[in-house]
Amino acid sequence: MTSIGTLWTIPAQRSGQVIRAVAALGGLVLDLPAEYTHYEDNKKPAFLAKFPHGKIPALDTKDGFKLFEGTTIARYVATLAPNANLLGSDAKENALVDQWVHLVDTELEAPATMVGQLLRGGIPYNKPFHTILLEKVTRTLGTLNTHLATRTFFVNERITFADLVIGSMIQRLVAIIIDPEMRAKFPNVIRHMETVVNQPKVKEIFGEIQYCEKALQFTPPAKEKKEKEAKPAAAPAPKAEKKPKAKAVDDDDDDDDEPLVPEEPKAKNPLDLLPKSTMNFDDWKRAYSNKETRGAGGAIEWFYQNFDKEGYSVWRIDFKYNEELTQIFMSSNQIGGLFNRLEASRKYLFGSVGVLGTTNNSVISGTLIIRGQDVKPIVEVGPDYESYDFKKLDLNNAEDKVFFESALAWDLEIDGKKWADGKTVSRFHHCVKQTVLILTTSAVQIICIAFRHSETSKY
Amino acid sequence: MASIGSLYAPLGHLRARTVNSTVAYAGLKVDRPVYTHFQDNKKSDFLGNFPHGKIPAFRSNSGVSIVEGAAIARYFAALAPESGLLPKSLEDQALVDQWCHLIETEVFDNTLLTWFICQGKFGPYSKETHDIVTTRERRAIGTVNQHLEDKTYLVGDRITLADLTLASAMNFALAKTLDTEGRAKYPNVVKHFEMVSTEPSLKELFGKIEYAEKAIEYQSPN
């Protein structure tokens, strides 16, 4: 049988599976791409010329007709097989199928995807937001469950597009956030999912159902979201017991790349096993935020009074490729990105790093205070470290001392390149355990970011 | 012309703009029972017909309940084929669906999320989250804007459901997030909005348009 065309997707993409399931039930054939690397091929001009939004799933038919939006493609494929009645058999049934699909798209998938992003670090974690999103999910599950109390399928007692969409979504969610307690509350939804996903023609497409024992919890992000080769981490976590599935894309959003694996058990970080230090790092971070940096009673004074040189060390960080730096604000963003990717070391790291100079004539430099005596395990958690030089500072050496203090006080000058004077705007967020301090000037932008250990919130 | 049923979709309500545009543009007749939002939708007779408790909601004369604004709008469009809101070919219909889906999920829903975030409705304000949502919203507006570079309508050569959906989303974005700076970046969607919102059958529904000078920001309580 001739194929409709090529469906650009990856095997684990849920919305792609739905399209393939519709085709299977409709007796239609779709080709999958011979070669496709997500995050790469969809950014290339050839792909964007066909699918300007740059996301998958995307359909490229033999007639040259092109379509994107997973739900739309699935619905379109269903219209090509009218005898399968996957959209219902009259206008009202069409509308009911559309209704259920729209409901779960917007009030189940969308909030659940956002929960995933909150829990995995794609969006800064925020407990009230998390709670509200879970309430939306629960409310929708309740509506679905009630509807299924007296029904096997959603519309007119036969399988439709709506059942495929809902079944696949629930299959994804029982692996991540619908835990045993929730499954017990919405038994009809679970029963429906198992019925749909196990239909002979689609079973292979949807694959195994994985049931989580515990819903995904918030953990600070430990690696960059992009598909990069994993760098050795300071504390490598042991592999999960279950065989991890191939990386999945939760929805059309190509920014979301969530592996469908259960939470990995936390391993002890060797830095936690160091002998207890006399200096409390949180106290230092608080002192730095609250006090003037220089002068009597200031943060630098506090530091020298409390610094434990056995338990902590001070370093200089320099970007290796300063000739590449152009706009000051872009360099500032680069520093921000560097610190974002060092999230996993937040508990063991304090940094005050800035961009000095002017457009196209600047350097990134600053100071780090770290737990322990070796900077490598601290900075290796992110992929940026290879672009920076690190030099341990000796605070008994006059030059090193001046550098350290100036980097803290933001008056560091290197080869005539200064922090500029000018208007400063400061924004302070204070919560129990965290502060982010951002200083900007009109002429030269400096970002100095103080890290704090935060268990729950991150701005 | 006989009424097709009862529609619960207050004319000023944001999310109901698409379905109300569809009714107006297609010249359909609906009954609009007296309805107070946040009150009537919690009562048992409403919930008996519409268990999820939300609007827009439609009850046909034959007693079929349909919810979800986009689904109702599409159903109405299908009832009025001569309006052109749903084109004839399956492919053009799919293109209409594609734009409707993109616009609703990546423009409107992000504008709404931005609005709620700035009101502090989703926990402590986070500039980073705000920026992420804005980036998503702008990305989608950008795609639509680019598509309209050489076109007057999103699909084909007349107004479809996709154009009504875009105009409804823009109605909201123009008032909240697509400020003077944003409008300069995406002139095609602005031009498209002005065309659709001034259609004779839609002018009254869209009413006086609000254009934000500066995108909404977080107002901290102190």
XYZ file of C-alpha atoms in Angstrom:
681
model
C 0.000 0.000 0.000
C 1.350 3.437 -0.793
C 2.464 5.590 2.035
C 0.864 8.961 2.746
C 4.291 10.452 3.202
C 6.953 11.019 5.843
C 6.167 11.677 9.453
C 9.046 13.542 11.085
C 9.155 12.323 14.661
C 11.274 10.182 16.945
C 10.055 6.759 18.076
C 9.503 7.727 21.694
C 7.614 10.947 20.933
C 4.149 10.497 22.356
C 2.257 12.657 19.882
C 4.077 10.898 17.042
C 2.931 7.567 18.449
C -0.675 8.771 18.350
C -0.358 9.698 14.677
C 1.126 6.307 13.910
C -1.649 4.616 15.878
C -4.310 6.515 13.925
C -2.656 5.396 10.700
C -2.511 1.807 11.946
C -6.193 1.723 12.875
C -7.096 3.474 9.646
C -5.129 0.985 7.592
C -2.816 3.708 6.305
C 0.946 3.747 5.902
C 3.312 6.441 7.070
C 7.046 6.474 6.502
C 9.328 7.377 9.341
C 12.508 9.271 8.463
C 15.515 7.142 7.597
C 17.676 9.598 9.490
C 16.697 12.329 11.862
C 18.530 13.831 14.795
C 16.323 15.985 16.940
C 17.607 19.425 18.012
C 19.929 19.333 15.005
C 18.019 18.462 11.864
C 14.994 20.520 12.843
C 17.136 23.630 13.093
C 18.537 23.255 9.586
C 17.296 25.448 6.704
C 15.911 22.462 4.752
C 13.611 21.500 7.607
C 12.623 25.064 8.462
C 11.769 25.794 4.848
C 9.140 23.069 5.079
C 8.113 23.501 8.694
C 8.796 27.084 9.737
C 7.969 26.586 13.381
C 10.785 24.071 13.648
C 9.036 21.470 15.771
C 8.065 17.831 15.441
C 5.823 15.978 14.682
C 5.664 17.268 11.136
C 4.083 15.629 8.091
C 5.433 15.799 4.574
C 3.047 14.070 2.167
C 3.819 12.608 -1.225
C 1.676 15.345 -2.808
C 3.809 18.024 -1.254
C 1.219 18.896 1.377
C 2.858 19.831 4.655
C 1.419 19.968 8.135
C 2.623 20.462 11.702
C 1.049 20.307 15.199
C 0.834 16.693 16.339
C -2.866 16.767 17.199
C -3.703 18.270 13.812
C -1.662 15.725 11.887
C -3.345 12.882 13.733
C -6.780 14.308 13.033
C -5.919 14.815 9.366
C -4.680 11.238 8.995
C -7.961 10.099 10.548
C -9.921 12.018 7.896
C -8.071 10.032 5.237
C -9.623 6.821 6.590
C -13.286 7.682 6.951
C -14.362 4.054 7.156
C -12.510 3.635 10.421
C -14.801 6.247 11.983
C -11.995 7.465 14.186
C -13.605 10.895 14.316
C -17.119 9.669 15.017
C -19.844 9.187 12.481
C -21.595 12.565 12.269
C -20.988 16.255 12.936
C -21.954 16.052 16.592
C -19.722 13.040 17.211
C -16.887 14.845 15.399
C -17.395 17.702 17.822
C -17.347 15.382 20.831
C -14.127 13.749 19.667
C -12.623 17.208 19.148
C -13.886 18.251 22.580
C -12.161 15.433 24.447
C -8.939 15.843 22.509
C -8.897 19.586 23.148
C -9.636 19.129 26.839
C -6.750 16.765 27.418
C -4.392 18.747 25.171
C -4.928 21.944 27.124
C -5.852 20.785 30.620
C -3.939 17.562 31.022
C -0.931 17.534 28.735
C -0.084 21.226 29.023
C -0.053 21.396 32.836
C 1.605 17.976 33.126
C 4.354 19.025 30.725
C 4.906 22.135 32.790
C 5.122 20.054 35.949
C 7.834 18.025 34.241
C 9.691 21.224 33.363
C 9.440 22.506 36.938
C 10.701 19.239 38.362
C 13.566 18.845 35.955
C 14.775 22.440 35.893
C 13.450 23.690 32.576
C 11.475 26.310 34.492
C 12.600 27.623 37.911
C 10.955 25.525 40.565
C 8.041 27.148 42.352
C 5.971 25.085 44.746
C 2.680 27.036 44.562
C 2.789 26.869 40.770
C 3.513 23.138 40.983
C 0.513 22.698 43.252
C -1.806 24.662 40.977
C -0.719 22.648 37.949
C -1.275 19.366 39.785
C -4.747 20.560 40.736
C -5.536 21.172 37.071
C -4.308 17.695 36.228
C -6.334 16.140 38.998
C -9.461 18.033 38.046
C -9.220 16.833 34.455
C -8.515 13.257 35.518
C -11.664 13.446 37.608
C -13.754 14.566 34.661
C -12.337 11.793 32.487
C -12.826 9.209 35.192
C -16.454 10.134 35.762
C -17.215 10.007 32.061
C -15.723 6.524 31.864
C -17.690 5.206 34.831
C -20.347 3.882 32.473
C -18.397 3.812 29.217
C -15.601 1.842 27.618
C -14.674 4.539 25.135
C -15.152 8.268 25.089
C -17.522 8.697 22.152
C -20.292 6.338 21.180
C -18.904 3.077 22.424
C -16.216 2.587 19.811
C -12.595 3.544 19.683
C -11.906 6.990 18.270
C -9.048 9.419 17.941
C -9.994 10.746 21.379
C -9.299 7.368 22.993
C -5.878 7.166 21.362
C -4.927 10.648 22.537
C -6.136 10.115 26.084
C -4.775 6.596 26.386
C -1.319 7.652 25.247
C -1.277 10.638 27.556
C -2.251 8.588 30.573
C 0.375 5.996 29.656
C 3.009 8.713 29.769
C 1.726 10.174 33.022
C 1.509 6.922 35.008
C 5.249 6.623 34.505
C 5.975 10.086 35.900
C 3.347 11.795 38.037
C 0.302 9.555 38.392
C 1.473 7.517 41.353
C -0.215 4.451 42.938
C -2.396 6.649 45.149
C -3.682 8.623 42.171
C -4.159 5.474 40.112
C -6.435 4.165 42.841
C -8.474 7.382 42.701
C -9.057 7.239 38.937
C -9.431 3.538 38.175
C -11.590 4.023 35.072
C -8.959 6.200 33.451
C -6.322 3.539 34.106
C -8.553 0.763 32.824
C -9.271 2.795 29.674
C -5.590 3.445 29.065
C -4.739 -0.239 29.401
C -7.512 -1.156 26.982
C -6.422 1.352 24.365
C -2.682 0.930 24.559
C -3.002 -2.858 24.342
C -5.171 -2.897 21.209
C -3.393 -5.344 18.902
C -2.836 -2.925 16.024
C -1.254 -0.252 18.207
C 0.389 -2.220 20.999
C 3.813 -2.179 19.417
C 3.643 1.550 18.775
C 2.812 2.490 22.332
C 5.114 -0.068 23.892
C 5.270 -1.157 27.476
C 3.336 0.631 30.179
C 5.623 1.718 33.013
C 4.009 2.434 36.335
C 5.930 4.675 38.725
C 6.037 3.738 42.377
C 6.597 7.315 43.426
C 5.745 10.507 41.546
C 8.682 12.492 40.222
C 9.975 14.901 42.857
C 11.865 18.127 42.485
C 15.624 17.751 42.196
C 17.982 20.515 41.110
C 19.058 20.070 37.490
C 22.248 18.039 37.224
C 23.067 18.340 33.554
C 22.422 20.526 30.553
C 19.137 19.869 28.828
C 20.652 19.532 25.372
C 21.605 16.102 24.186
C 25.342 16.220 24.920
C 27.608 13.457 25.968
C 27.392 13.300 29.752
C 30.474 14.790 31.422
C 31.813 12.945 34.440
C 30.101 14.459 37.443
C 31.607 15.043 40.853
C 29.257 12.458 42.297
C 28.166 10.070 39.580
C 24.739 8.680 40.359
C 24.406 4.928 39.905
C 22.331 3.881 36.901
C 18.640 3.371 37.553
C 17.686 -0.257 38.023
C 15.172 -0.207 35.213
C 16.613 0.015 31.730
C 16.190 3.644 30.692
C 14.001 4.160 27.640
C 15.321 6.164 24.730
C 15.104 9.900 25.365
C 11.556 11.007 24.784
C 10.164 14.311 23.621
C 7.110 14.986 25.746
C 5.194 16.975 23.195
C 5.677 19.097 20.129
C 7.991 21.309 22.087
C 11.507 20.548 20.969
C 12.889 22.352 23.983
C 11.590 19.596 26.149
C 13.671 16.476 26.144
C 12.640 14.336 29.065
C 14.017 10.856 29.449
C 11.339 8.506 30.584
C 13.188 6.944 33.479
C 12.333 6.634 37.140
C 14.163 8.906 39.578
C 17.735 7.853 40.161
C 18.641 7.135 43.766
C 20.809 9.975 45.165
C 24.454 9.135 45.745
C 26.706 10.614 48.392
C 28.788 13.469 47.077
C 32.433 13.100 48.215
C 32.373 16.805 49.111
C 29.779 16.002 51.769
C 32.190 13.521 53.275
C 34.895 16.100 53.952
C 35.569 16.825 57.619
C 33.173 19.391 59.038
C 34.384 22.930 58.437
C 34.436 25.823 60.861
C 33.077 28.150 58.186
C 29.378 28.002 57.369
C 29.092 28.673 53.648
C 25.518 29.942 53.939
C 26.668 32.442 56.531
C 29.314 33.698 54.097
C 26.758 34.033 51.324
C 24.441 35.898 53.660
C 27.251 38.175 54.818
C 28.170 38.954 51.240
C 24.584 39.822 50.381
C 23.823 41.890 53.415
C 27.020 43.733 54.155
C 29.022 46.327 52.273
C 31.846 44.455 50.573
C 34.781 46.627 51.623
C 35.449 48.500 54.831
C 34.998 47.880 58.516
C 32.211 45.481 59.308
C 32.091 44.488 55.666
C 31.864 41.144 53.897
C 35.575 40.916 53.091
C 36.374 41.490 56.760
C 33.869 38.786 57.695
C 35.512 36.451 55.205
C 39.028 36.836 56.606
C 37.665 36.366 60.117
C 35.903 33.130 59.214
C 37.746 31.617 56.255
C 38.665 27.975 56.832
C 41.524 27.381 54.396
C 41.493 23.625 55.028
C 37.829 23.229 54.225
C 37.563 25.798 51.424
C 39.714 27.349 48.761
C 39.709 30.474 46.630
C 40.215 30.490 42.867
C 40.541 32.782 39.927
C 38.478 32.042 36.814
C 39.259 33.458 33.367
C 37.472 32.854 30.088
C 39.909 31.447 27.554
C 38.513 33.022 24.421
C 38.047 36.691 25.269
C 38.727 37.677 21.667
C 35.339 36.126 20.858
C 33.453 38.403 23.210
C 31.422 41.122 21.548
C 28.456 42.867 23.190
C 28.758 43.311 26.921
C 25.231 42.099 27.613
C 25.960 38.900 25.701
C 28.992 38.228 27.848
C 26.829 38.813 30.875
C 24.404 36.230 29.569
C 27.298 33.837 29.071
C 28.237 34.163 32.727
C 24.638 33.582 33.684
C 24.586 30.471 31.544
C 27.817 29.238 33.111
C 26.328 29.502 36.573
C 23.043 27.916 35.502
C 24.965 24.887 34.335
C 26.856 24.689 37.615
C 23.580 24.235 39.481
C 24.528 20.805 40.756
C 27.472 22.335 42.621
C 25.517 25.189 44.085
C 25.952 23.969 47.635
C 29.736 23.933 47.245
C 30.295 27.070 45.226
C 30.252 30.836 45.468
C 31.154 32.986 42.487
C 31.651 36.626 41.714
C 32.428 36.887 38.018
C 32.098 39.823 35.706
C 32.797 41.209 32.284
C 35.346 43.982 32.213
C 36.014 46.452 29.429
C 33.842 47.571 26.530
C 32.153 46.141 23.443
C 34.532 43.962 21.425
C 37.274 44.683 23.924
C 36.446 42.834 27.076
C 37.347 39.925 29.304
C 35.389 37.657 31.605
C 37.096 37.123 34.912
C 36.357 36.705 38.570
C 36.700 34.674 41.680
C 35.248 31.426 42.996
C 35.156 30.217 46.558
C 34.703 26.465 46.701
C 34.377 23.622 49.140
C 37.533 21.536 49.253
C 40.874 22.149 47.594
C 40.199 21.077 44.026
C 38.058 23.106 41.658
C 37.694 20.363 39.063
C 34.901 18.275 40.668
C 32.987 21.483 41.375
C 33.060 22.852 37.840
C 33.028 19.572 35.939
C 29.307 19.176 36.598
C 28.687 21.585 33.743
C 30.101 21.422 30.217
C 31.530 24.968 30.215
C 34.577 24.349 32.365
C 36.821 23.536 29.428
C 36.407 27.111 28.165
C 37.811 28.628 31.340
C 41.177 28.693 33.093
C 41.249 28.160 36.823
C 44.069 29.258 39.101
C 44.140 28.646 42.806
C 44.686 31.867 44.722
C 46.987 32.268 47.701
C 45.550 34.935 49.965
C 48.982 35.436 51.536
C 50.199 36.643 48.153
C 49.556 40.369 47.782
C 48.571 40.224 44.104
C 46.159 37.330 44.610
C 44.628 39.074 47.587
C 43.989 42.264 45.614
C 42.454 40.284 42.763
C 40.176 38.358 45.115
C 38.960 41.434 46.960
C 38.416 43.452 43.790
C 36.435 40.665 42.195
C 34.210 40.584 45.262
C 33.882 44.349 45.352
C 33.356 44.743 41.618
C 36.192 47.175 41.193
C 38.504 44.702 39.553
C 40.620 46.077 36.756
C 42.655 43.979 34.312
C 44.976 45.584 31.717
C 43.131 48.844 31.922
C 39.765 47.158 31.497
C 37.504 48.306 34.283
C 34.200 47.799 35.864
C 32.553 51.066 34.831
C 31.015 53.597 37.048
C 27.547 54.635 36.279
C 24.057 54.062 37.319
C 23.503 50.847 39.036
C 20.244 49.095 39.510
C 20.131 46.308 41.977
C 17.456 43.716 42.376
C 17.298 41.725 45.544
C 15.334 38.587 46.145
C 15.398 37.344 49.657
C 14.021 34.038 50.651
C 15.084 31.888 53.508
C 18.032 30.269 51.879
C 18.708 32.026 48.632
C 19.838 35.288 47.156
C 20.533 36.264 43.595
C 22.169 39.637 43.237
C 22.328 41.327 39.867
C 24.094 44.595 39.221
C 23.900 46.336 35.909
C 25.441 49.584 34.803
C 24.628 51.613 31.760
C 28.104 51.454 30.225
C 29.331 48.045 31.181
C 27.174 45.238 32.401
C 28.371 43.140 35.234
C 26.665 40.153 36.553
C 27.778 38.859 39.871
C 25.891 35.915 41.050
C 26.049 34.649 44.571
C 24.981 31.099 44.995
C 23.080 29.711 47.839
C 21.954 26.309 48.701
C 18.312 26.155 47.968
C 16.109 23.143 48.333
C 12.912 24.427 47.021
C 13.039 27.672 45.171
C 15.231 29.101 42.533
C 14.683 32.466 40.915
C -33.484 31.352 11.176
C -33.893 28.880 14.011
C -31.568 28.844 16.960
C -29.154 25.919 17.002
C -29.065 25.686 20.775
C -27.890 27.400 23.941
C -24.446 28.899 24.157
C -22.776 29.837 27.431
C -20.029 32.198 26.280
C -20.203 35.734 27.680
C -19.416 38.229 24.957
C -16.687 39.976 26.914
C -14.986 36.763 27.984
C -11.452 36.259 26.681
C -11.553 32.599 25.914
C -14.945 32.861 24.308
C -13.843 35.393 21.702
C -13.169 32.735 19.037
C -16.482 30.943 19.411
C -18.372 34.229 19.588
C -16.587 35.456 16.462
C -17.640 32.266 14.722
C -21.293 32.803 15.639
C -21.173 36.413 14.510
C -19.249 35.855 11.278
C -21.244 32.793 10.200
C -24.491 34.494 11.082
C -25.631 31.636 13.319
C -28.445 32.051 15.791
C -27.899 30.866 19.333
C -29.795 31.299 22.561
C -27.784 32.872 25.331
C -29.299 31.891 28.687
C -28.726 34.262 31.555
C -25.395 33.254 32.988
C -23.069 34.598 35.669
C -19.593 33.167 35.479
C -18.028 31.637 38.605
C -21.541 31.272 40.016
C -23.825 29.519 37.565
C -21.137 27.117 36.424
C -20.881 25.733 39.930
C -24.589 24.965 40.173
C -25.978 21.493 39.728
C -28.086 22.146 36.640
C -25.089 23.537 34.760
C -22.842 20.758 35.991
C -25.487 18.218 35.052
C -25.042 19.258 31.423
C -21.397 20.261 31.592
C -19.625 18.189 34.271
C -16.233 19.812 33.796
C -17.799 23.090 34.867
C -16.197 25.431 32.366
C -17.227 27.761 29.568
C -17.605 28.056 26.643
C -20.293 25.395 26.714
C -23.001 24.553 24.171
C -26.194 22.546 24.457
C -27.814 21.645 21.159
C -31.580 21.567 20.731
C -31.393 17.779 20.604
C -29.711 17.758 24.020
C -26.105 17.125 23.080
C -23.557 18.946 25.222
C -20.344 20.135 23.624
C -17.594 21.936 25.502
C -14.153 23.368 24.691
C -14.369 26.629 22.766
C -12.254 25.453 19.844
C -14.355 22.303 19.393
C -17.602 24.270 19.566
C -16.261 26.832 17.089
C -15.252 24.120 14.653
C -18.655 22.475 15.012
C -20.399 25.784 14.330
C -18.163 26.398 11.304
C -19.087 22.990 9.947
C -22.777 23.895 10.325
C -22.254 26.923 8.087
C -20.198 25.738 5.117
C -21.128 28.754 3.006
C -19.349 31.005 5.499
C -16.048 29.550 4.319
C -14.815 29.309 7.899
C -13.964 25.683 7.243
C -12.647 25.283 3.700
C -13.776 22.503 1.418
C -10.730 20.281 1.087
C -9.475 18.072 3.914
C -6.005 19.515 3.440
C -7.150 23.122 3.822
C -9.231 22.153 6.829
C -6.144 20.560 8.344
C -4.190 23.756 7.745
C -6.920 25.700 9.518
C -6.715 23.226 12.416
C -2.929 23.561 12.471
C -2.954 27.335 12.829
C -5.797 27.239 15.362
C -3.882 24.737 17.469
C -0.577 26.591 17.315
C -2.173 29.945 18.063
C -4.265 28.731 20.955
C -1.609 26.627 22.672
C 1.467 28.736 22.029
C 0.193 32.287 21.733
C -3.019 32.664 23.717
C -2.127 30.242 26.503
C 1.253 31.920 26.963
C -0.285 35.390 27.017
C -2.690 34.156 29.665
C 0.107 32.543 31.659
C 2.129 35.767 31.496
C -0.842 37.714 32.782
C -1.355 35.336 35.700
C 2.348 35.273 36.542
C 2.459 39.068 36.659
C -0.532 39.082 38.974
C 1.285 36.689 41.283
C -1.347 34.013 40.800
C 1.150 31.223 40.261
C 3.380 31.583 43.266
C 6.274 33.992 43.835
C 7.134 36.028 40.770
C 10.119 34.816 38.801
C 11.558 36.946 36.030
C 13.189 33.886 34.556
C 9.861 32.088 34.238
C 8.268 35.227 32.815
C 11.021 35.454 30.210
C 10.688 31.788 29.288
C 6.947 32.178 28.704
C 7.461 35.390 26.729
C 10.040 33.675 24.533
C 7.571 30.898 23.762
C 4.778 33.354 23.025
C 7.016 35.442 20.760
C 8.331 32.417 18.942
C 4.817 31.441 17.946
C 3.820 34.997 17.031
C 6.966 35.118 14.927
C 6.014 31.983 13.017
C 2.552 33.326 12.298
C 3.912 36.743 11.382
C 6.354 35.198 8.939
C 3.564 33.141 7.378
C 1.545 36.311 6.799
C 4.447 38.051 5.064
C 2.968 37.369 1.651
C -0.603 36.481 2.577
C -3.717 38.269 3.707
C -5.388 35.244 5.288
C -3.836 32.315 7.099
C -5.373 29.721 4.788
C -6.621 30.335 1.275
C -8.113 33.565 0.110
C -10.827 34.327 2.593
C -11.408 34.445 6.352
C -11.389 31.045 8.038
C -11.627 29.838 11.614
C -7.849 30.250 11.773
C -8.135 33.995 11.155
C -10.810 34.326 13.840
C -8.624 32.389 16.272
C -5.638 34.601 15.519
C -7.620 37.802 15.865
C -9.019 36.604 19.196
C -5.559 35.780 20.478
C -4.168 39.083 19.248
C -7.020 40.963 20.895
C -5.664 39.756 24.191
C -1.942 39.954 23.368
C -2.196 43.506 22.065
C -3.672 44.592 25.362
C -1.158 42.777 27.559
C 2.096 41.606 26.040
C 2.516 42.758 22.448
C 3.467 46.295 23.239
C 4.714 49.123 21.025
C 8.085 47.432 20.634
C 6.498 44.044 19.935
C 4.073 45.414 17.381
C 6.932 46.952 15.445
C 8.560 43.541 15.265
C 5.462 41.691 14.071
C 3.585 44.104 11.837
C 1.846 41.427 9.784
C -0.132 40.029 12.711
C -1.137 43.548 13.696
C -2.319 44.319 10.183
C -4.186 41.003 10.101
C -5.861 41.783 13.402
C -7.003 45.178 12.208
C -8.498 43.622 9.110
C -10.420 40.906 10.953
C -11.580 42.982 13.907
C -13.066 45.601 11.605
C -15.086 43.112 9.553
C -18.651 44.420 9.606
C -19.985 41.305 11.350
C -17.251 41.392 13.999
C -16.731 45.079 14.694
C -19.228 45.221 17.521
C -17.894 42.086 19.204
C -14.299 43.294 19.221
C -15.327 46.771 20.274
C -12.735 49.306 21.255
C -9.267 47.802 20.959
C -6.721 48.278 23.713
C -3.090 48.583 22.654
C -0.509 48.208 25.407
C 2.283 50.735 25.336
C 4.481 48.588 27.554
C 4.090 44.861 28.180
C 2.690 43.967 31.585
C 5.153 43.613 34.401
C 5.016 42.221 37.864
C 3.519 44.614 40.376
C 4.965 43.719 43.732
C 2.623 44.366 46.635
C 5.035 46.811 48.277
